[in-house]
């Protein structure tokens, strides 16, 4: 009996039923930026991204980079720090970052690079959206928001 329960649980995970993404969710390009890796970090304004999002992903389009943190900042004042080593070669992407069932409006992101790197890299940021999230209207912000330092 226990074996059947384990197999059923693994089947649910494999089909994505227990993940935050559904069949209608899509990865949408939110923005792109060029970075000088020797500067240590890059701040990305994502206020113009339409709709709300469930998760994020960073792609390297040109160059390669070693990341040590990706901070995603939300309109509700929350921030998520993905503090881990992420080594990306050209045309590679990170795994999903801060994946949740509930969608949130994003304000921006800071990408922190490992020290000692040189050169340039071009990045793209993608967000996971449902159909409802893609059509969600961004609320007006009435107060200035501040977040902790990312790097």
Coordinates of N, CA and C in Angstrom, one line a residue:
X1 N 0.8 -1.2 0.0 CA 0.0 0.0 0.0 C 0.9 1.3 0.0
X2 N 1.9 1.3 0.9 CA 2.8 2.4 0.9 C 3.5 2.7 -0.4
X3 N 3.8 1.6 -1.1 CA 4.5 1.8 -2.4 C 3.6 2.4 -3.4
X4 N 2.3 2.1 -3.4 CA 1.3 2.7 -4.3 C 1.2 4.2 -4.1
X5 N 1.2 4.6 -2.8 CA 1.0 6.0 -2.4 C 2.3 6.8 -2.9
X6 N 3.5 6.2 -2.8 CA 4.7 6.8 -3.2 C 4.7 7.0 -4.7
X7 N 4.3 5.9 -5.4 CA 4.2 6.0 -6.9 C 3.2 7.0 -7.4
X8 N 2.1 7.1 -6.7 CA 1.0 8.1 -7.1 C 1.6 9.5 -6.8
X9 N 2.3 9.7 -5.7 CA 2.8 11.0 -5.4 C 3.9 11.4 -6.5
X10 N 4.7 10.5 -6.8 CA 5.7 10.8 -7.9 C 5.1 11.1 -9.2
X11 N 4.0 10.4 -9.5 CA 3.3 10.7 -10.8 C 2.7 12.1 -10.8
X12 N 2.2 12.5 -9.6 CA 1.7 13.9 -9.6 C 2.8 14.9 -9.8
X13 N 3.9 14.7 -9.1 CA 5.0 15.6 -9.3 C 5.5 15.6 -10.7
X14 N 5.6 14.5 -11.3 CA 6.1 14.4 -12.7 C 5.2 15.1 -13.7
X15 N 3.9 15.0 -13.4 CA 2.9 15.7 -14.4 C 2.7 17.2 -14.1
X16 N 3.3 17.6 -13.0 CA 3.3 19.1 -12.8 C 2.1 19.5 -11.9
X17 N 1.3 18.5 -11.5 CA 0.1 18.9 -10.7 C 0.5 19.6 -9.4
X18 N 1.6 19.2 -8.8 CA 2.0 19.8 -7.5 C 2.9 21.0 -7.7
X19 N 3.2 21.3 -8.9 CA 4.1 22.5 -9.1 C 3.3 23.8 -9.2
X20 N 3.9 24.9 -9.2 CA 3.2 26.2 -9.2 C 2.8 26.5 -10.7
X21 N 3.2 25.8 -11.6 CA 2.9 26.1 -13.0 C 1.8 25.2 -13.5
X22 N 0.8 25.7 -14.3 CA -0.2 24.9 -14.9 C 0.1 24.9 -16.4
X23 N -0.8 24.1 -17.1 CA -0.6 24.0 -18.6 C -0.8 25.3 -19.3
X24 N -1.6 26.2 -18.7 CA -1.8 27.5 -19.4 C -0.8 28.6 -19.1
X25 N 0.1 28.3 -18.1 CA 1.1 29.3 -17.7 C 2.2 29.3 -18.8
X26 N 2.7 30.5 -19.1 CA 3.7 30.7 -20.1 C 4.8 31.6 -19.6
X27 N 6.1 31.3 -20.1 CA 7.2 32.2 -19.8 C 7.2 33.3 -20.8
X28 N 7.1 34.5 -20.2 CA 7.0 35.8 -21.0 C 8.3 36.6 -20.8
X29 N 8.8 37.1 -21.9 CA 10.0 38.0 -21.8 C 9.6 39.3 -21.1
X30 N 10.3 39.7 -20.0 CA 10.0 40.9 -19.3 C 10.9 42.0 -19.6
X31 N 12.2 41.7 -20.0 CA 13.1 42.7 -20.3 C 14.5 42.1 -20.6
X32 N 15.4 42.9 -21.1 CA 16.8 42.5 -21.3 C 17.7 43.6 -20.9
X33 N 19.0 43.2 -20.7 CA 20.0 44.2 -20.3 C 21.4 43.7 -20.6
X34 N 22.2 44.7 -20.9 CA 23.7 44.4 -21.1 C 24.4 44.7 -19.8
X35 N 25.4 43.9 -19.4 CA 26.1 44.1 -18.1 C 27.6 44.0 -18.3
X36 N 28.2 44.9 -17.6 CA 29.7 44.9 -17.5 C 30.0 44.1 -16.2
X37 N 30.4 42.9 -16.4 CA 30.6 42.0 -15.2 C 31.6 42.5 -14.2
X38 N 32.5 43.3 -14.6 CA 33.5 43.8 -13.6 C 32.9 44.8 -12.6
X39 N 31.7 45.3 -12.9 CA 31.0 46.2 -12.0 C 30.4 45.6 -10.8
X40 N 30.2 44.2 -10.8 CA 29.7 43.5 -9.7 C 28.2 43.3 -9.6
X41 N 27.4 44.1 -10.3 CA 26.0 43.9 -10.3 C 25.4 44.8 -11.4
X42 N 24.1 44.5 -11.7 CA 23.3 45.2 -12.6 C 21.9 45.3 -12.1
X43 N 21.4 46.5 -12.1 CA 20.0 46.8 -11.6 C 19.1 46.9 -12.9
X44 N 18.0 46.2 -12.8 CA 17.1 46.1 -13.9 C 15.7 46.6 -13.5
X45 N 15.2 47.6 -14.3 CA 13.9 48.2 -14.0 C 12.9 47.3 -14.8
X46 N 11.9 46.7 -14.1 CA 10.9 45.9 -14.7 C 9.5 46.4 -14.5
X47 N 9.4 47.7 -14.2 CA 8.1 48.3 -13.9 C 7.2 48.3 -15.1
X48 N 7.7 48.2 -16.3 CA 6.9 48.2 -17.5 C 6.5 46.8 -17.9
X49 N 6.9 45.8 -17.2 CA 6.4 44.5 -17.5 C 4.9 44.4 -17.3
X50 N 4.2 43.9 -18.3 CA 2.7 43.9 -18.2 C 2.3 42.6 -17.4
X51 N 1.4 42.9 -16.5 CA 0.8 41.8 -15.7 C 1.5 41.4 -14.5
X52 N 1.1 40.3 -13.8 CA 1.7 39.8 -12.6 C 2.3 38.4 -12.9
X53 N 3.2 38.0 -12.1 CA 4.0 36.8 -12.4 C 4.1 35.9 -11.2
X54 N 4.4 34.6 -11.5 CA 4.5 33.5 -10.5 C 5.9 33.1 -10.3
X55 N 6.8 33.4 -11.2 CA 8.2 32.9 -11.1 C 9.1 33.7 -12.1
X56 N 10.4 33.6 -11.9 CA 11.3 34.3 -12.8 C 12.4 33.4 -13.3
X57 N 13.1 33.8 -14.4 CA 14.2 33.0 -14.9 C 15.1 34.0 -15.6
X58 N 16.4 33.8 -15.5 CA 17.4 34.7 -16.1 C 18.1 33.8 -17.2
X59 N 18.2 34.4 -18.4 CA 18.9 33.7 -19.5 C 20.1 34.6 -19.9
X60 N 21.2 33.9 -20.3 CA 22.4 34.6 -20.9 C 22.3 34.4 -22.4
X61 N 22.2 35.5 -23.1 CA 22.1 35.5 -24.6 C 23.5 35.6 -25.2
X62 N 24.3 36.4 -24.7 CA 25.7 36.6 -25.2 C 26.6 36.6 -24.0
X63 N 27.8 35.9 -24.1 CA 28.8 35.9 -23.1 C 28.5 34.8 -22.1
X64 N 29.1 34.9 -20.9 CA 28.8 33.9 -19.9 C 29.0 34.7 -18.5
X65 N 28.4 34.2 -17.5 CA 28.5 34.9 -16.2 C 28.3 33.9 -15.0
X66 N 28.9 34.3 -13.9 CA 28.8 33.6 -12.7 C 28.0 34.5 -11.7
X67 N 26.8 34.1 -11.4 CA 26.0 34.9 -10.5 C 26.0 34.4 -9.1
X68 N 25.9 35.3 -8.1 CA 25.9 34.9 -6.7 C 24.6 35.3 -6.0
X69 N 23.8 36.1 -6.6 CA 22.5 36.5 -6.1 C 21.6 37.1 -7.2
X70 N 20.3 36.8 -7.1 CA 19.4 37.5 -8.0 C 18.3 38.0 -7.0
X71 N 18.1 39.3 -6.9 CA 17.1 39.8 -6.0 C 15.9 40.3 -6.9
X72 N 14.8 39.8 -6.6 CA 13.6 40.2 -7.3 C 12.8 41.1 -6.3
X73 N 12.4 42.3 -6.8 CA 11.6 43.2 -5.9 C 10.2 43.3 -6.4
X74 N 9.2 43.3 -5.5 CA 7.8 43.3 -5.9 C 7.2 44.6 -5.4
X75 N 6.1 44.9 -6.1 CA 5.3 46.1 -5.9 C 4.7 46.2 -4.5
X76 N 4.5 45.0 -3.9 CA 3.9 45.0 -2.5 C 5.0 45.2 -1.4
X77 N 6.2 45.5 -1.8 CA 7.3 45.8 -0.8 C 8.1 44.6 -0.5
X78 N 7.8 43.4 -0.9 CA 8.6 42.2 -0.7 C 9.7 42.1 -1.6
X79 N 10.8 41.4 -1.2 CA 11.9 41.1 -2.0 C 12.3 39.7 -1.8
X80 N 12.7 39.0 -2.9 CA 13.2 37.7 -2.8 C 14.7 37.6 -3.2
X81 N 15.6 37.1 -2.4 CA 17.0 36.9 -2.7 C 17.3 35.5 -3.0
X82 N 17.7 35.2 -4.2 CA 18.1 33.8 -4.7 C 19.6 33.7 -4.5
X83 N 20.1 33.5 -3.3 CA 21.5 33.5 -2.9 C 22.0 32.1 -3.2
X84 N 22.6 31.9 -4.4 CA 23.2 30.6 -4.7 C 24.1 30.9 -5.9
X85 N 25.1 30.0 -6.1 CA 25.9 30.1 -7.3 C 25.1 29.6 -8.5
X86 N 25.1 30.5 -9.5 CA 24.5 30.2 -10.8 C 25.5 30.5 -11.9
X87 N 26.0 29.4 -12.5 CA 27.0 29.6 -13.6 C 26.2 29.4 -14.9
X88 N 26.2 30.5 -15.7 CA 25.5 30.5 -17.0 C 26.4 30.7 -18.2
X89 N 26.4 29.8 -19.1 CA 27.1 29.9 -20.4 C 26.1 30.5 -21.4
X90 N 26.6 30.9 -22.5 CA 25.8 31.4 -23.6 C 24.6 30.5 -23.9
X91 N 23.4 31.1 -24.0 CA 22.1 30.4 -24.2 C 21.7 29.5 -23.1
X92 N 22.2 29.6 -21.9 CA 21.7 28.9 -20.8 C 20.8 29.8 -20.0
X93 N 19.9 29.1 -19.2 CA 19.0 29.8 -18.3 C 19.0 29.3 -16.9
X94 N 18.7 30.1 -15.9 CA 18.6 29.6 -14.6 C 17.3 28.8 -14.4
X95 N 17.2 28.0 -13.3 CA 16.0 27.3 -13.0 C 15.0 28.4 -12.5
X96 N 13.8 28.0 -12.3 CA 12.7 29.0 -11.9 C 13.2 29.6 -10.5
X97 N 13.0 30.9 -10.4 CA 13.3 31.6 -9.2 C 12.0 32.1 -8.5
X98 N 11.9 31.9 -7.2 CA 10.8 32.4 -6.4 C 9.5 31.9 -7.0
X99 N 9.3 30.7 -7.3 CA 8.1 30.2 -7.9 C 7.0 30.0 -6.8
X100 N 5.9 30.6 -7.1 CA 4.7 30.5 -6.2 C 3.4 30.4 -7.0
X101 N 2.4 29.9 -6.3 CA 1.1 29.8 -6.9 C 0.5 31.2 -7.1
X102 N 0.6 32.1 -6.2 CA 0.1 33.4 -6.3 C 1.0 34.3 -7.2
X103 N 0.3 35.1 -8.0 CA 1.1 36.0 -8.9 C 1.2 37.4 -8.2
X104 N 2.4 38.0 -8.5 CA 2.7 39.3 -7.9 C 3.2 40.3 -9.0
X105 N 3.1 41.6 -8.8 CA 3.6 42.6 -9.7 C 5.1 42.8 -9.3
X106 N 5.9 42.8 -10.3 CA 7.3 43.0 -10.1 C 7.7 44.5 -10.3
X107 N 8.7 44.9 -9.5 CA 9.2 46.3 -9.7 C 10.5 46.3 -10.4
X108 N 11.4 45.4 -10.0 CA 12.7 45.3 -10.6 C 13.5 44.2 -10.1
X109 N 14.8 44.1 -10.5 CA 15.7 43.0 -10.1 C 17.1 43.6 -10.0
X110 N 17.9 42.9 -9.2 CA 19.3 43.2 -9.2 C 20.0 41.9 -9.3
X111 N 20.9 41.8 -10.3 CA 21.7 40.6 -10.6 C 23.1 40.9 -10.1
X112 N 23.6 40.0 -9.2 CA 24.9 40.2 -8.6 C 25.9 39.2 -9.2
X113 N 27.1 39.6 -9.6 CA 28.0 38.8 -10.2 C 29.2 38.4 -9.2
X114 N 29.7 37.3 -9.4 CA 30.9 36.8 -8.7 C 32.0 37.8 -9.0
X115 N 32.8 38.2 -7.9 CA 33.9 39.1 -8.1 C 35.0 38.5 -9.0
X116 N 35.7 39.4 -9.6 CA 36.9 39.0 -10.5 C 36.5 38.7 -11.9
X117 N 35.3 38.8 -12.3 CA 34.9 38.6 -13.7 C 35.2 39.8 -14.5
X118 N 35.5 39.6 -15.8 CA 35.7 40.6 -16.7 C 34.8 40.4 -18.0
X119 N 34.6 41.4 -18.7 CA 33.9 41.3 -20.0 C 32.4 41.7 -19.8
X120 N 31.7 41.5 -20.9 CA 30.3 41.8 -21.1 C 29.4 40.6 -21.2
X121 N 28.2 40.7 -20.8 CA 27.2 39.7 -21.1 C 25.8 40.3 -21.3
X122 N 25.0 39.7 -22.1 CA 23.7 40.2 -22.4 C 22.7 39.2 -21.8
X123 N 21.8 39.7 -21.0 CA 20.8 38.9 -20.3 C 19.4 39.2 -20.7
X124 N 18.5 38.2 -20.5 CA 17.1 38.4 -20.7 C 16.4 37.9 -19.4
X125 N 15.3 38.5 -19.0 CA 14.6 38.1 -17.8 C 13.2 37.7 -18.3
X126 N 12.8 36.5 -17.9 CA 11.5 35.9 -18.2 C 10.7 35.8 -17.0
X127 N 9.4 35.9 -17.1 CA 8.4 35.7 -15.9 C 7.4 34.7 -16.3
X128 N 7.0 33.9 -15.4 CA 5.9 32.9 -15.6 C 4.6 33.5 -15.3
X129 N 3.7 33.5 -16.3 CA 2.4 34.1 -16.1 C 1.3 33.2 -16.5
X130 N 0.2 33.3 -15.8 CA -1.1 32.7 -16.2 C -1.8 33.6 -17.2
X131 N -2.9 33.2 -17.7 CA -3.7 34.1 -18.6 C -4.2 35.2 -17.8
X132 N -4.7 34.9 -16.5 CA -5.2 36.0 -15.7 C -4.1 37.0 -15.3
X133 N -2.9 36.5 -15.0 CA -1.8 37.4 -14.7 C -1.4 38.2 -15.9
X134 N -1.4 37.7 -17.1 CA -1.1 38.5 -18.3 C -2.0 39.7 -18.5
X135 N -3.2 39.6 -18.1 CA -4.2 40.7 -18.3 C -4.4 41.5 -17.0
X136 N -3.7 41.2 -15.9 CA -3.9 41.9 -14.7 C -3.4 43.3 -14.8
X137 N -4.1 44.3 -14.2 CA -3.7 45.7 -14.3 C -2.9 46.0 -13.1
X138 N -1.8 46.7 -13.4 CA -0.8 47.1 -12.3 C -1.4 48.2 -11.5
X139 N -1.5 48.0 -10.1 CA -2.0 49.1 -9.3 C -1.1 50.3 -9.2
X140 N -1.6 51.4 -8.9 CA -0.8 52.6 -8.7 C -0.1 52.6 -7.4
X141 N 1.1 53.0 -7.4 CA 1.9 53.0 -6.1 C 1.8 54.4 -5.5
X142 N 1.4 54.5 -4.2 CA 1.2 55.8 -3.6 C 2.4 56.1 -2.7
X143 N 3.2 55.2 -2.3 CA 4.3 55.4 -1.4 C 5.6 54.9 -2.0
X144 N 6.7 55.5 -1.6 CA 8.0 55.0 -2.1 C 8.4 53.8 -1.4
X145 N 9.0 52.8 -2.1 CA 9.3 51.5 -1.5 C 10.9 51.4 -1.5
X146 N 11.4 50.8 -0.4 CA 12.8 50.5 -0.3 C 13.0 49.1 0.0
X147 N 14.1 48.5 -0.5 CA 14.5 47.1 -0.3 C 15.9 47.0 0.3
X148 N 16.2 45.9 0.9 CA 17.6 45.7 1.4 C 18.5 45.6 0.2
X149 N 19.8 45.9 0.5 CA 20.8 45.7 -0.5 C 20.9 44.3 -1.0
X150 N 21.1 44.1 -2.3 CA 21.2 42.8 -2.9 C 22.6 42.2 -2.9
X151 N 23.6 43.0 -3.1 CA 24.9 42.4 -3.3 C 25.8 42.7 -2.1

